[in-house]
Amino acid sequence: MTSADDIHALLCRIYGPESAGRAYGRIMPMIEKAATRATKQSHAFHQGQNVLITYGDTLRRQGERPLVTLQQFARTFLKDTVSAVHFLPFFPYSSDDGFSVIDFYRIDEKLGDWPDVAMIGEDFDLMFDFVINHFSAKGKWFDAYLAGRAGFTEFAIEADPLADLSMVTRPRSLPLLTPFSKADGRTVHLWTTFSDDQIDFNYRSLDVLEQMIRLLIFYVQHGAGILRLDAIAYLWKEIGTSCIHRPQTHDMVRLFRKVLDRVGPDVILVTETNVPHAENIGYFGDGQDEAQMVYNFTLPPLLLYTFRKQDCRVLSRWAGSLQVPSQTTAFFNFTASHDGIGVRPLEGILPAKEIDTLADGVRASGGTVSTRQNADGSQSPYELNITYVDAILADARSTNADQFIASQAIQYSLPGVPATYIHSLLGSRNWLAGVQKTGRARSINREKLDADQVMIQLQNPASFRARVFFAYLKLIRLWKKQPAFHPGAAFTVMDVDPGIFAIRRAGGGQVIYALTNVTATYRPIDLGRLDTTPPCRDLVSGRRIDASWWDMAPYQYAWLCD
């Protein structure tokens, strides 16, 4: 159990000794009052642990609350497949499809209410978004700040527009500061990292700290088993620095972890930092003190590159280097999410020319490319906006479900906890009409689906949606049964063939050789290059393999064991 002294020591590092005492006096009563959850053991990863990522209203049915629609769909199809549901922000919001939160304590009434969330929690673990960097310019908190009300006067970061902000890392090509008029008539320029409707919190303020700790406890008490720290890398600002990954940011993650050790020791923190790999894994800390999971942001673009090139060598070298600092940490492996495919994590892995080529390929496949502004004023690719299905298939006319499933088989074979975006599970294609409707590139991957139409398509075995959905469910259900795919099971990436991704997983008394053909051709495989000899069995097809040579079909995946 974390001691109060540990929390006080962190507060001293963040705020200094004098302010730390006041901070301690404000947050400790909340922590001590909060009822510790029934599960009092620290979190341990388990076999079959995986996550479905979804908006609360991705599936809609007329006359029904979307969270009820989701609950019915998930209970029907996913109860024996998915272990946790990640709700993207389901609070009232003003922009950015939920990430400009108006009220952090309420469920958006257009989606449902907290009892609806609890009902889903009867069948699945729950993962909430903790939108920790910013708040809506349309909400009561911001109104209170503009009005100068007590407790809110320092909620936002005021900056001199003439200050030298050239060192600040910019995730988007938008102005960093936005002017607003306060009730006293003054014009202030506020820090708005992501948009003029998303006001950055001022974490130097103890009022902000108190509110964030209160929120953390509130989410735990409402069933959160995993908390996603959205845009955490930008939390602490200091002019004259890059304003990303500051020491105070890491200490704030440590503080949240210490609080959870007291009020919800089984709760997992996962950090969302779309940055190069070496920076990303820094949020593991020493393996005990920061996040239990970090998003594996390099995987989506590098896996896409692998399928576009039909060559596994770069992916294999990178995957072979994956390491976590302790058995209580794991990668959060995903290929698609509500956002696009970030390419900054490819820095240092692929030459800039190859990243540009990848971006050009996405444009040719019906997607778009978002850019960010560099320190010298130039623009560079930041995010590929396309569904992962269309990205992998590379042809809007293609309906090769096996090709897409092969990419997901690689994701599920890696060490860590896999997460599947609902649109990947449902085989969704580019929503071009949505981009035209909203004018936002990210809408391409955020379509709202008529639940009844989805059901009709799933009932048609010949439909592309059905062929992806049921093949994906088969993959996950088989994967869940294998001890060798435990998140922390040992692994070795193997050199079998440039067109074959091969990884050996071992755990729970089982060894599996997971092989995936990323090419459109048959690949003859010398099984002698594995440290096993036939006969062996492919768990996917059920086929017994007696020969030392074996032809893998285009985009076939196989899980071989003795």
XYZ file of C-alpha atoms in Angstrom:
562
model
C 0.000 0.000 0.000
C 1.302 3.436 -0.928
C 2.096 5.572 2.092
C 0.967 9.153 2.537
C 4.652 10.087 2.656
C 5.079 8.814 -0.933
C 2.320 11.136 -2.118
C 3.764 14.076 -0.199
C 7.222 13.466 -1.679
C 5.818 13.567 -5.218
C 3.921 16.754 -4.495
C 7.168 18.310 -3.265
C 8.894 17.412 -6.518
C 6.079 18.843 -8.618
C 5.133 21.951 -6.662
C 7.972 22.606 -4.245
C 7.878 22.142 -0.434
C 5.660 25.108 0.430
C 2.925 24.483 -2.138
C 3.197 20.725 -1.579
C 1.901 21.090 1.959
C -1.188 22.930 0.733
C -1.691 20.418 -2.084
C -1.388 17.539 0.359
C -3.959 19.108 2.639
C -6.408 19.411 -0.232
C -6.154 15.983 -1.845
C -5.468 13.599 1.043
C -8.928 13.989 2.648
C -10.491 12.946 -0.687
C -8.186 9.959 -0.976
C -8.798 8.813 2.598
C -12.553 9.241 2.247
C -12.758 7.256 -0.993
C -13.853 3.679 -0.467
C -11.240 1.219 -1.685
C -12.666 -1.061 -4.336
C -13.549 -4.625 -3.416
C -10.527 -5.905 -5.335
C -7.602 -4.975 -3.128
C -4.813 -6.787 -4.939
C -2.537 -4.988 -7.340
C -3.308 -5.543 -10.995
C -1.906 -8.584 -12.766
C -2.277 -9.164 -16.498
C -4.095 -12.326 -17.464
C -4.457 -14.680 -20.388
C -7.118 -13.622 -22.872
C -7.092 -9.985 -21.789
C -8.128 -7.764 -24.697
C -10.068 -4.573 -25.355
C -12.754 -3.330 -27.735
C -12.410 0.393 -28.571
C -15.657 2.186 -29.403
C -17.628 5.364 -29.214
C -20.779 5.045 -27.165
C -22.873 5.668 -30.280
C -20.976 3.889 -33.058
C -24.038 1.620 -33.257
C -27.394 3.391 -33.337
C -30.984 2.204 -33.358
C -33.950 4.535 -33.677
C -35.759 5.121 -30.384
C -33.044 3.437 -28.288
C -30.221 4.862 -26.188
C -26.949 4.056 -28.003
C -25.342 2.618 -24.857
C -28.252 0.174 -24.639
C -27.753 -0.722 -28.304
C -24.051 -1.323 -27.672
C -24.780 -3.414 -24.592
C -27.159 -5.674 -26.514
C -24.734 -6.080 -29.417
C -21.791 -6.787 -27.134
C -23.704 -9.274 -25.000
C -24.900 -11.110 -28.134
C -21.591 -11.351 -29.982
C -18.669 -10.446 -27.744
C -19.239 -11.769 -24.234
C -16.959 -14.772 -24.769
C -14.509 -12.820 -26.928
C -13.805 -9.349 -25.537
C -12.708 -8.846 -21.930
C -12.941 -5.027 -21.694
C -14.757 -2.198 -23.465
C -12.968 1.111 -23.952
C -15.465 3.935 -24.182
C -14.070 6.905 -26.029
C -15.241 10.087 -24.254
C -18.943 9.678 -23.508
C -19.390 13.022 -21.780
C -21.182 16.131 -23.064
C -18.798 17.863 -25.477
C -18.528 20.767 -27.881
C -16.078 19.533 -30.535
C -13.465 16.952 -31.573
C -15.987 14.089 -31.361
C -15.910 14.023 -27.579
C -12.432 15.249 -26.691
C -13.555 18.778 -25.861
C -15.405 17.888 -22.679
C -18.078 20.218 -21.284
C -18.880 18.191 -18.161
C -16.483 15.485 -16.965
C -18.987 14.024 -14.494
C -22.028 13.359 -16.683
C -22.727 10.888 -19.465
C -23.920 12.648 -22.615
C -27.700 12.266 -22.411
C -27.789 11.521 -26.153
C -25.900 8.297 -25.340
C -27.478 7.176 -22.065
C -26.519 7.426 -18.411
C -24.252 5.933 -15.761
C -26.609 2.969 -15.109
C -26.267 2.063 -18.813
C -22.484 2.042 -18.406
C -22.823 -0.108 -15.291
C -24.940 -2.608 -17.224
C -22.147 -3.074 -19.770
C -19.815 -3.454 -16.809
C -21.747 -6.549 -15.750
C -20.264 -8.407 -18.728
C -17.008 -6.568 -19.429
C -14.252 -4.676 -17.687
C -14.558 -0.946 -18.334
C -11.987 1.452 -19.748
C -12.673 5.207 -19.583
C -11.002 8.147 -21.230
C -9.454 10.543 -18.726
C -9.247 13.679 -20.910
C -6.545 15.181 -18.796
C -4.883 17.886 -20.894
C -7.755 20.207 -21.795
C -11.395 21.184 -21.311
C -14.111 22.765 -23.444
C -14.345 26.496 -24.093
C -18.139 26.003 -23.998
C -18.359 24.532 -20.490
C -19.071 25.886 -17.011
C -15.450 25.546 -15.928
C -14.327 27.909 -18.657
C -17.190 30.301 -17.963
C -16.083 30.345 -14.322
C -12.497 31.071 -15.385
C -13.543 33.971 -17.623
C -15.737 35.337 -14.839
C -12.866 35.168 -12.345
C -14.757 32.969 -9.905
C -12.903 31.649 -6.872
C -11.337 28.245 -7.535
C -11.114 28.835 -11.299
C -8.955 31.944 -11.723
C -5.876 29.887 -12.674
C -7.573 27.037 -14.538
C -6.126 28.112 -17.913
C -2.596 29.063 -18.994
C -2.214 32.711 -19.934
C 0.794 33.533 -22.101
C 2.312 36.569 -23.762
C 1.692 36.309 -27.520
C 5.107 37.944 -28.074
C 6.917 35.244 -26.097
C 9.281 32.942 -27.994
C 7.321 29.698 -28.299
C 9.365 28.275 -31.143
C 10.630 25.351 -29.060
C 7.135 24.064 -28.283
C 6.351 20.689 -29.862
C 3.212 21.045 -31.968
C 0.958 18.041 -32.631
C -1.205 20.016 -35.059
C -0.718 22.884 -37.505
C -2.928 25.294 -35.568
C -2.159 28.400 -33.478
C -0.803 27.559 -30.038
C -2.416 30.576 -28.347
C -6.022 31.735 -28.682
C -7.336 35.161 -27.542
C -10.337 35.351 -25.211
C -12.048 38.248 -23.442
C -12.489 37.968 -19.681
C -15.370 39.445 -17.710
C -13.145 42.269 -16.452
C -12.562 43.420 -20.031
C -9.045 42.073 -20.395
C -7.995 40.103 -23.461
C -5.891 37.075 -22.573
C -4.076 34.648 -24.830
C -4.599 31.084 -23.657
C -2.676 27.909 -24.354
C -4.723 25.724 -26.732
C -2.538 22.835 -27.862
C -5.174 21.054 -29.930
C -7.802 23.625 -30.976
C -9.329 26.951 -29.987
C -12.178 25.043 -28.326
C -9.848 22.945 -26.166
C -8.369 24.985 -23.323
C -5.264 23.481 -21.745
C -5.459 22.925 -17.994
C -2.948 24.820 -15.895
C -1.452 22.109 -13.690
C 0.537 24.667 -11.735
C -2.795 25.506 -10.107
C -3.704 23.472 -7.032
C -7.351 24.002 -8.000
C -6.715 22.002 -11.169
C -4.816 19.327 -9.236
C -7.672 18.944 -6.755
C -10.235 18.658 -9.542
C -8.201 16.019 -11.405
C -7.739 13.870 -8.298
C -11.465 14.164 -7.589
C -12.191 13.033 -11.166
C -9.760 10.128 -10.892
C -11.541 8.864 -7.781
C -14.958 9.455 -9.358
C -14.112 7.292 -12.383
C -12.789 4.499 -10.189
C -15.976 4.583 -8.134
C -18.004 4.336 -11.359
C -16.305 1.134 -12.450
C -13.222 2.114 -14.440
C -10.749 -0.770 -14.512
C -8.491 0.973 -17.041
C -7.962 4.729 -17.402
C -6.551 6.164 -20.620
C -4.528 9.318 -19.980
C -5.339 11.269 -23.126
C -2.583 13.512 -24.563
C -0.672 13.128 -21.307
C 2.672 14.078 -22.877
C 1.633 17.744 -23.163
C 0.372 18.146 -19.594
C 3.066 20.465 -18.147
C 4.032 23.646 -19.992
C 7.189 25.646 -19.452
C 8.176 28.358 -21.928
C 11.729 27.828 -23.157
C 11.260 24.068 -23.396
C 9.554 21.711 -25.835
C 6.615 21.466 -23.391
C 6.395 17.722 -23.943
C 7.470 14.893 -21.597
C 8.427 17.339 -18.874
C 9.673 15.830 -15.568
C 6.558 17.186 -13.853
C 4.415 15.279 -16.367
C 6.062 11.985 -15.435
C 5.715 12.852 -11.756
C 2.029 13.564 -12.282
C 1.599 10.084 -13.754
C 3.403 8.732 -10.703
C 1.051 10.711 -8.477
C -2.030 9.268 -10.182
C -0.536 5.799 -9.762
C 0.050 6.431 -6.033
C -3.531 7.620 -5.593
C -4.845 4.538 -7.383
C -2.724 2.299 -5.175
C -4.889 3.541 -2.311
C -8.350 3.853 -3.899
C -8.230 1.265 -6.717
C -5.084 -0.878 -6.731
C -6.422 -3.067 -9.531
C -6.917 -0.102 -11.902
C -4.561 0.158 -14.889
C -3.195 3.424 -16.228
C -2.445 3.514 -19.957
C -0.668 6.511 -21.461
C -1.561 7.857 -24.890
C 1.560 9.474 -26.374
C 1.740 9.502 -30.163
C 5.498 10.058 -30.317
C 8.638 8.128 -31.353
C 9.046 4.768 -29.635
C 11.874 5.679 -27.237
C 9.865 8.623 -25.884
C 6.681 6.591 -25.689
C 8.068 3.816 -23.503
C 9.406 6.375 -21.045
C 5.941 6.345 -19.480
C 6.569 2.864 -18.097
C 8.904 4.606 -15.650
C 10.939 2.043 -13.753
C 8.270 -0.592 -14.307
C 6.603 0.004 -10.960
C 5.924 3.707 -10.620
C 4.225 5.030 -13.797
C 1.787 3.517 -16.310
C 1.160 -0.216 -16.403
C 0.519 0.058 -20.152
C 1.555 2.380 -22.963
C -0.008 2.529 -26.407
C 2.254 0.743 -28.874
C 2.071 3.582 -31.390
C 4.778 2.240 -33.680
C 2.788 -0.881 -34.509
C -0.029 0.578 -36.687
C 2.125 2.468 -39.219
C 4.923 -0.111 -39.276
C 2.499 -2.981 -39.804
C 0.877 -1.011 -42.627
C 4.299 -0.397 -44.160
C 4.984 -4.131 -43.929
C 1.863 -5.071 -45.885
C 2.399 -2.341 -48.456
C 5.982 -3.530 -49.008
C 5.093 -7.208 -48.566
C 8.292 -7.480 -46.565
C 8.584 -8.198 -42.825
C 12.216 -7.425 -42.195
C 11.847 -3.960 -40.670
C 8.837 -5.036 -38.599
C 10.705 -8.125 -37.380
C 13.752 -6.143 -36.287
C 11.599 -3.674 -34.389
C 9.339 -6.303 -32.810
C 12.355 -8.300 -31.688
C 13.534 -5.294 -29.688
C 10.307 -4.805 -27.725
C 10.940 -4.841 -24.016
C 8.986 -3.910 -20.924
C 10.690 -3.030 -17.629
C 8.712 -5.452 -15.441
C 6.104 -8.199 -15.410
C 3.572 -5.636 -14.196
C 3.823 -3.635 -17.436
C 2.702 -4.407 -20.982
C 2.247 -2.807 -24.366
C -1.272 -1.821 -25.395
C -1.174 -3.216 -28.933
C -3.558 -1.711 -31.458
C -3.699 -1.140 -35.198
C -6.671 1.218 -35.456
C -8.426 3.676 -33.214
C -10.746 6.666 -33.469
C -7.756 8.702 -34.666
C -5.751 8.190 -37.800
C -2.505 6.269 -38.087
C 0.229 8.370 -36.507
C 3.540 8.332 -38.360
C 5.793 10.151 -35.868
C 6.520 6.781 -34.188
C 8.281 5.755 -37.419
C 10.943 8.410 -36.888
C 14.289 6.692 -36.488
C 12.875 3.444 -37.894
C 12.089 4.428 -41.492
C 13.742 7.124 -43.629
C 11.614 10.224 -44.225
C 11.350 9.266 -47.894
C 9.700 5.946 -46.983
C 7.230 7.732 -44.687
C 6.360 10.113 -47.525
C 5.831 7.134 -49.840
C 3.532 5.540 -47.273
C 1.568 8.785 -47.073
C 1.278 8.940 -50.855
C -0.073 5.388 -50.861
C -2.754 6.318 -48.356
C -3.849 9.243 -50.519
C -4.096 6.862 -53.476
C -6.312 4.565 -51.372
C -8.885 7.282 -50.695
C -7.426 8.601 -47.443
C -5.853 11.908 -46.520
C -2.724 12.944 -44.659
C -2.721 15.412 -41.757
C 0.431 17.404 -41.162
C 2.088 19.125 -38.230
C 4.205 22.247 -38.106
C 7.895 21.757 -37.383
C 10.044 24.177 -35.406
C 11.389 25.695 -38.651
C 7.864 26.361 -39.931
C 7.839 23.467 -42.408
C 5.125 20.813 -42.527
C 5.579 17.063 -42.189
C 3.159 14.103 -42.147
C 1.656 13.537 -38.739
C -1.286 11.228 -39.261
C -2.752 9.048 -42.022
C -6.532 9.397 -42.092
C -8.033 6.177 -43.426
C -9.742 3.114 -42.016
C -7.238 0.380 -41.252
C -9.154 -1.964 -43.544
C -8.691 0.314 -46.543
C -5.122 1.075 -45.530
C -4.180 -2.613 -45.557
C -6.175 -3.564 -48.658
C -4.757 -0.563 -50.568
C -7.631 -0.734 -53.039
C -11.185 0.485 -52.466
C -12.406 -2.292 -54.787
C -10.700 -5.085 -52.858
C -12.780 -7.365 -50.635
C -9.931 -9.632 -49.567
C -10.927 -10.216 -45.948
C -8.027 -12.658 -45.468
C -5.531 -9.884 -46.181
C -6.945 -7.690 -43.433
C -7.303 -10.533 -40.928
C -3.647 -11.430 -41.503
C -2.654 -7.979 -40.237
C -4.742 -8.476 -37.107
C -3.243 -11.923 -36.537
C 0.179 -10.285 -36.233
C -1.183 -7.776 -33.721
C -2.638 -10.579 -31.593
C 0.547 -12.647 -31.730
C 2.694 -9.926 -30.139
C 3.405 -9.687 -26.403
C 1.057 -7.286 -24.627
C -2.675 -6.602 -24.466
C -4.386 -6.304 -27.876
C -7.123 -3.764 -28.554
C -9.502 -3.789 -31.517
C -11.355 -0.750 -32.828
C -15.001 -1.554 -33.479
C -14.756 -0.410 -37.102
C -11.929 -2.894 -37.696
C -13.974 -5.678 -36.130
C -16.890 -4.750 -38.385
C -14.795 -4.390 -41.535
C -15.759 -0.749 -42.057
C -14.487 1.092 -45.119
C -13.633 4.745 -45.650
C -16.536 7.030 -44.703
C -15.910 9.633 -47.385
C -19.370 11.132 -47.003
C -18.565 11.824 -43.363
C -15.440 13.778 -44.309
C -17.474 15.871 -46.743
C -20.166 16.412 -44.106
C -17.895 17.482 -41.244
C -14.894 18.844 -43.095
C -12.672 16.855 -40.723
C -10.210 14.268 -42.001
C -10.631 12.010 -38.951
C -14.325 11.493 -39.718
C -13.256 8.943 -42.333
C -12.832 6.415 -39.512
C -15.711 7.458 -37.225
C -18.901 6.507 -39.046
C -22.086 6.069 -37.007
C -23.703 2.807 -38.079
C -27.343 1.784 -38.187
C -27.359 -1.258 -35.895
C -30.191 -2.951 -37.780
C -28.367 -2.569 -41.099
C -25.227 -3.997 -39.515
C -27.220 -7.006 -38.316
C -28.613 -7.579 -41.809
C -25.093 -7.506 -43.238
C -23.780 -9.870 -40.583
C -26.554 -12.327 -41.392
C -25.317 -12.461 -44.996
C -22.228 -14.730 -45.011
C -21.182 -13.341 -48.395
C -20.998 -9.725 -47.226
C -17.563 -8.249 -46.621
C -18.620 -7.109 -43.154
C -19.646 -10.640 -42.171
C -16.502 -12.211 -43.597
C -14.301 -9.856 -41.581
C -16.402 -9.938 -38.401
C -16.720 -13.683 -37.963
C -13.146 -14.411 -39.052
C -11.983 -11.849 -36.516
C -14.097 -13.388 -33.759
C -12.710 -16.816 -34.601
C -9.165 -15.464 -34.334
C -9.765 -13.876 -30.933
C -11.625 -16.854 -29.457
C -8.835 -19.218 -30.451
C -6.202 -16.771 -29.199
C -7.875 -16.480 -25.780
C -7.458 -20.203 -25.156
C -3.683 -20.292 -25.632
C -1.454 -19.836 -22.537
C 1.450 -18.987 -24.840
C -0.340 -15.751 -25.777
C -0.437 -14.467 -22.208
C 0.483 -10.721 -22.315
C 3.769 -11.385 -20.540
C 4.669 -14.737 -22.114
C 8.190 -15.046 -23.510
C 8.749 -14.301 -27.176
C 11.385 -14.517 -29.878
C 10.957 -13.013 -33.341
C 12.349 -15.454 -35.885
C 13.955 -15.036 -39.308
C 12.073 -17.467 -41.533
C 11.410 -15.624 -44.798
C 11.204 -11.913 -45.759
C 7.516 -12.384 -46.520
C 6.672 -14.208 -43.285
C 6.359 -12.638 -39.874
C 7.302 -15.354 -37.397
C 7.246 -15.158 -33.627
C 7.724 -17.843 -31.004
C 5.592 -17.421 -27.885
C 6.049 -19.578 -24.787
C 4.091 -19.607 -21.561
C 1.939 -21.775 -19.334
C 3.653 -24.930 -20.568
C 2.804 -24.190 -24.199
C 4.932 -23.099 -27.172
C 3.368 -21.567 -30.292
C 5.054 -20.516 -33.520
C 2.842 -17.809 -34.996
C 3.509 -17.384 -38.710
C 1.806 -14.840 -40.993
C 2.285 -14.461 -44.740
C 2.160 -10.730 -45.551
C 2.397 -11.271 -49.305
C 0.015 -12.039 -52.163
C 2.029 -15.136 -53.155
C 2.605 -18.638 -51.818
C 5.695 -18.823 -49.636
C 7.561 -22.133 -49.148
C 8.603 -22.340 -45.504
C 11.453 -24.442 -44.182
C 10.117 -25.492 -40.783
C 13.617 -26.611 -39.944
C 14.444 -22.935 -39.398
C 12.168 -23.052 -36.360
C 13.482 -24.754 -33.238
C 10.925 -27.495 -33.656
C 10.503 -30.365 -36.060
C 7.410 -31.874 -37.690
C 5.026 -33.361 -37.032
C 3.225 -30.342 -35.635
C -0.313 -29.023 -35.694
C -1.738 -25.741 -36.953
C -4.246 -24.565 -34.348
C -5.943 -22.263 -36.879
C -6.784 -24.841 -39.544
C -6.554 -27.941 -37.363
C -4.211 -29.401 -39.966
C -1.378 -31.804 -39.054
C 1.913 -30.936 -40.763
C 4.342 -33.808 -41.309
C 6.740 -32.432 -43.952
C 9.685 -30.162 -43.187
C 8.660 -27.836 -46.037
C 5.270 -26.172 -46.114
C 3.639 -23.727 -48.539
C 1.843 -20.850 -46.831
C -0.992 -19.429 -48.887
C -1.246 -15.679 -49.584
C -2.160 -13.814 -46.373
C -2.463 -17.041 -44.405
C -1.746 -17.078 -40.701
C -0.901 -20.223 -38.752
C -0.224 -21.000 -35.106
C 1.948 -24.101 -34.932
C 2.462 -26.202 -31.828
C 3.742 -29.700 -31.085
